C-alpha positions as a Python dict, from the first residue, in 0.01 Angstrom:
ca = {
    (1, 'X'): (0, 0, 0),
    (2, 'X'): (-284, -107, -253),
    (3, 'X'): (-400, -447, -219),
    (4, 'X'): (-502, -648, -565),
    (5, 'X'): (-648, -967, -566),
    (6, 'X'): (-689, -1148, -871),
    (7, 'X'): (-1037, -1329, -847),
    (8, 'X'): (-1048, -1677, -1055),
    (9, 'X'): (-1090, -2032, -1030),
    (10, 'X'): (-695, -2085, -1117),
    (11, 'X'): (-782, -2113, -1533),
    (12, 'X'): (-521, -2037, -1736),
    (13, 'X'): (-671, -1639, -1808),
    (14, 'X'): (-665, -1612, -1396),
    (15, 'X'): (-271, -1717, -1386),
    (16, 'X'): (-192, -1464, -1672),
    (17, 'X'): (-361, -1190, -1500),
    (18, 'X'): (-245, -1183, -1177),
    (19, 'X'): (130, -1232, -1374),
    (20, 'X'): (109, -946, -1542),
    (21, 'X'): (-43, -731, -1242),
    (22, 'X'): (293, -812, -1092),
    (23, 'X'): (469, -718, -1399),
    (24, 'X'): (336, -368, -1391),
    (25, 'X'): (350, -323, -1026),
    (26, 'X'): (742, -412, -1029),
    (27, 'X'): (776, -180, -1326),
    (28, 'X'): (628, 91, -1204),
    (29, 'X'): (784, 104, -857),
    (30, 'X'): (426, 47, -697),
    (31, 'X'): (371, -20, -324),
    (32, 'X'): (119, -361, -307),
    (33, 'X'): (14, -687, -301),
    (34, 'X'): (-103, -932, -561),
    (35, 'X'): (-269, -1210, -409),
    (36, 'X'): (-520, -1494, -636),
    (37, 'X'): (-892, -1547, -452),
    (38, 'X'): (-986, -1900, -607),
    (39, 'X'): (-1338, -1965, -355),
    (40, 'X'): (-1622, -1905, -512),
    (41, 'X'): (-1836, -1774, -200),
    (42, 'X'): (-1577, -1463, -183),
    (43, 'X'): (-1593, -1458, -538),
    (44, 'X'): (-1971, -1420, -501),
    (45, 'X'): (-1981, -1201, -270),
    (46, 'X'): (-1812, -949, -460),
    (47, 'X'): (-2079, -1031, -691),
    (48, 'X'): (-1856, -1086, -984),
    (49, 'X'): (-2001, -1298, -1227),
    (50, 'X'): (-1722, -1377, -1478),
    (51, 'X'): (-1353, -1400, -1445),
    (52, 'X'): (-1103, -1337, -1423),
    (53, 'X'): (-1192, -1043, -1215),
    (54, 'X'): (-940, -739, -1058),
    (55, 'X'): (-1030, -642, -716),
    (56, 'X'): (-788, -372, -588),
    (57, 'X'): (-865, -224, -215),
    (58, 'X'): (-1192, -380, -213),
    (59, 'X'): (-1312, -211, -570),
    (60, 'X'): (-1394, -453, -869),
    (61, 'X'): (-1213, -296, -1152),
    (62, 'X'): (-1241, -535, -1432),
    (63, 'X'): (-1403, -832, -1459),
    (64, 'X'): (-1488, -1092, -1748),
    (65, 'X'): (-1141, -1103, -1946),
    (66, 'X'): (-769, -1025, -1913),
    (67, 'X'): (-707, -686, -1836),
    (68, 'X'): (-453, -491, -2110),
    (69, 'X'): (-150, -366, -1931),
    (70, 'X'): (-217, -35, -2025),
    (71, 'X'): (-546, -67, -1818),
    (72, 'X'): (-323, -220, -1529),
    (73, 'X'): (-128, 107, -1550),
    (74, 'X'): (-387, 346, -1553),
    (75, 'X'): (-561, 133, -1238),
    (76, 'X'): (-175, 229, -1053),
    (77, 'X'): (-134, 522, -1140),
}
């Protein structure tokens, strides 16, 4: 099961994205979790500088903007 956290303060961008990770995940038939990381020391330490950031098993795959869902899909596949 792949874990995905969405990391964010909670802005509207942050909301969207981990939204439409779900999405994609319940289209696809995908095994995880989506879960939101709002602190900013864990944001930190994944030394992610802009968000919203995509975090899935412990990998920073995007950061700085909302992912398209074509990206999402390719991250799942």
């Amino acid at each position: 099961m792949k874990q995905i956290k969405v990391l964010g303060s909670g802005c509207t961008k942050c909301v969207k994205t981990a939204e439409l990770i779900s999405e994609v995940v319940n289209e696809l038939g995908v095994e995880a979790t989506v879960s939101k990381e709002t602190s900013p020391e864990a944001i930190m330490g994944y030394g992610v500088m802009r968000t919203p950031a995509v975090v899935i098993d412990e990998q920073v795959v995007h950061s700085g903007s909302m992912p398209e869902k074509a990206q999402i899909e390719s991250w799942l596949a």
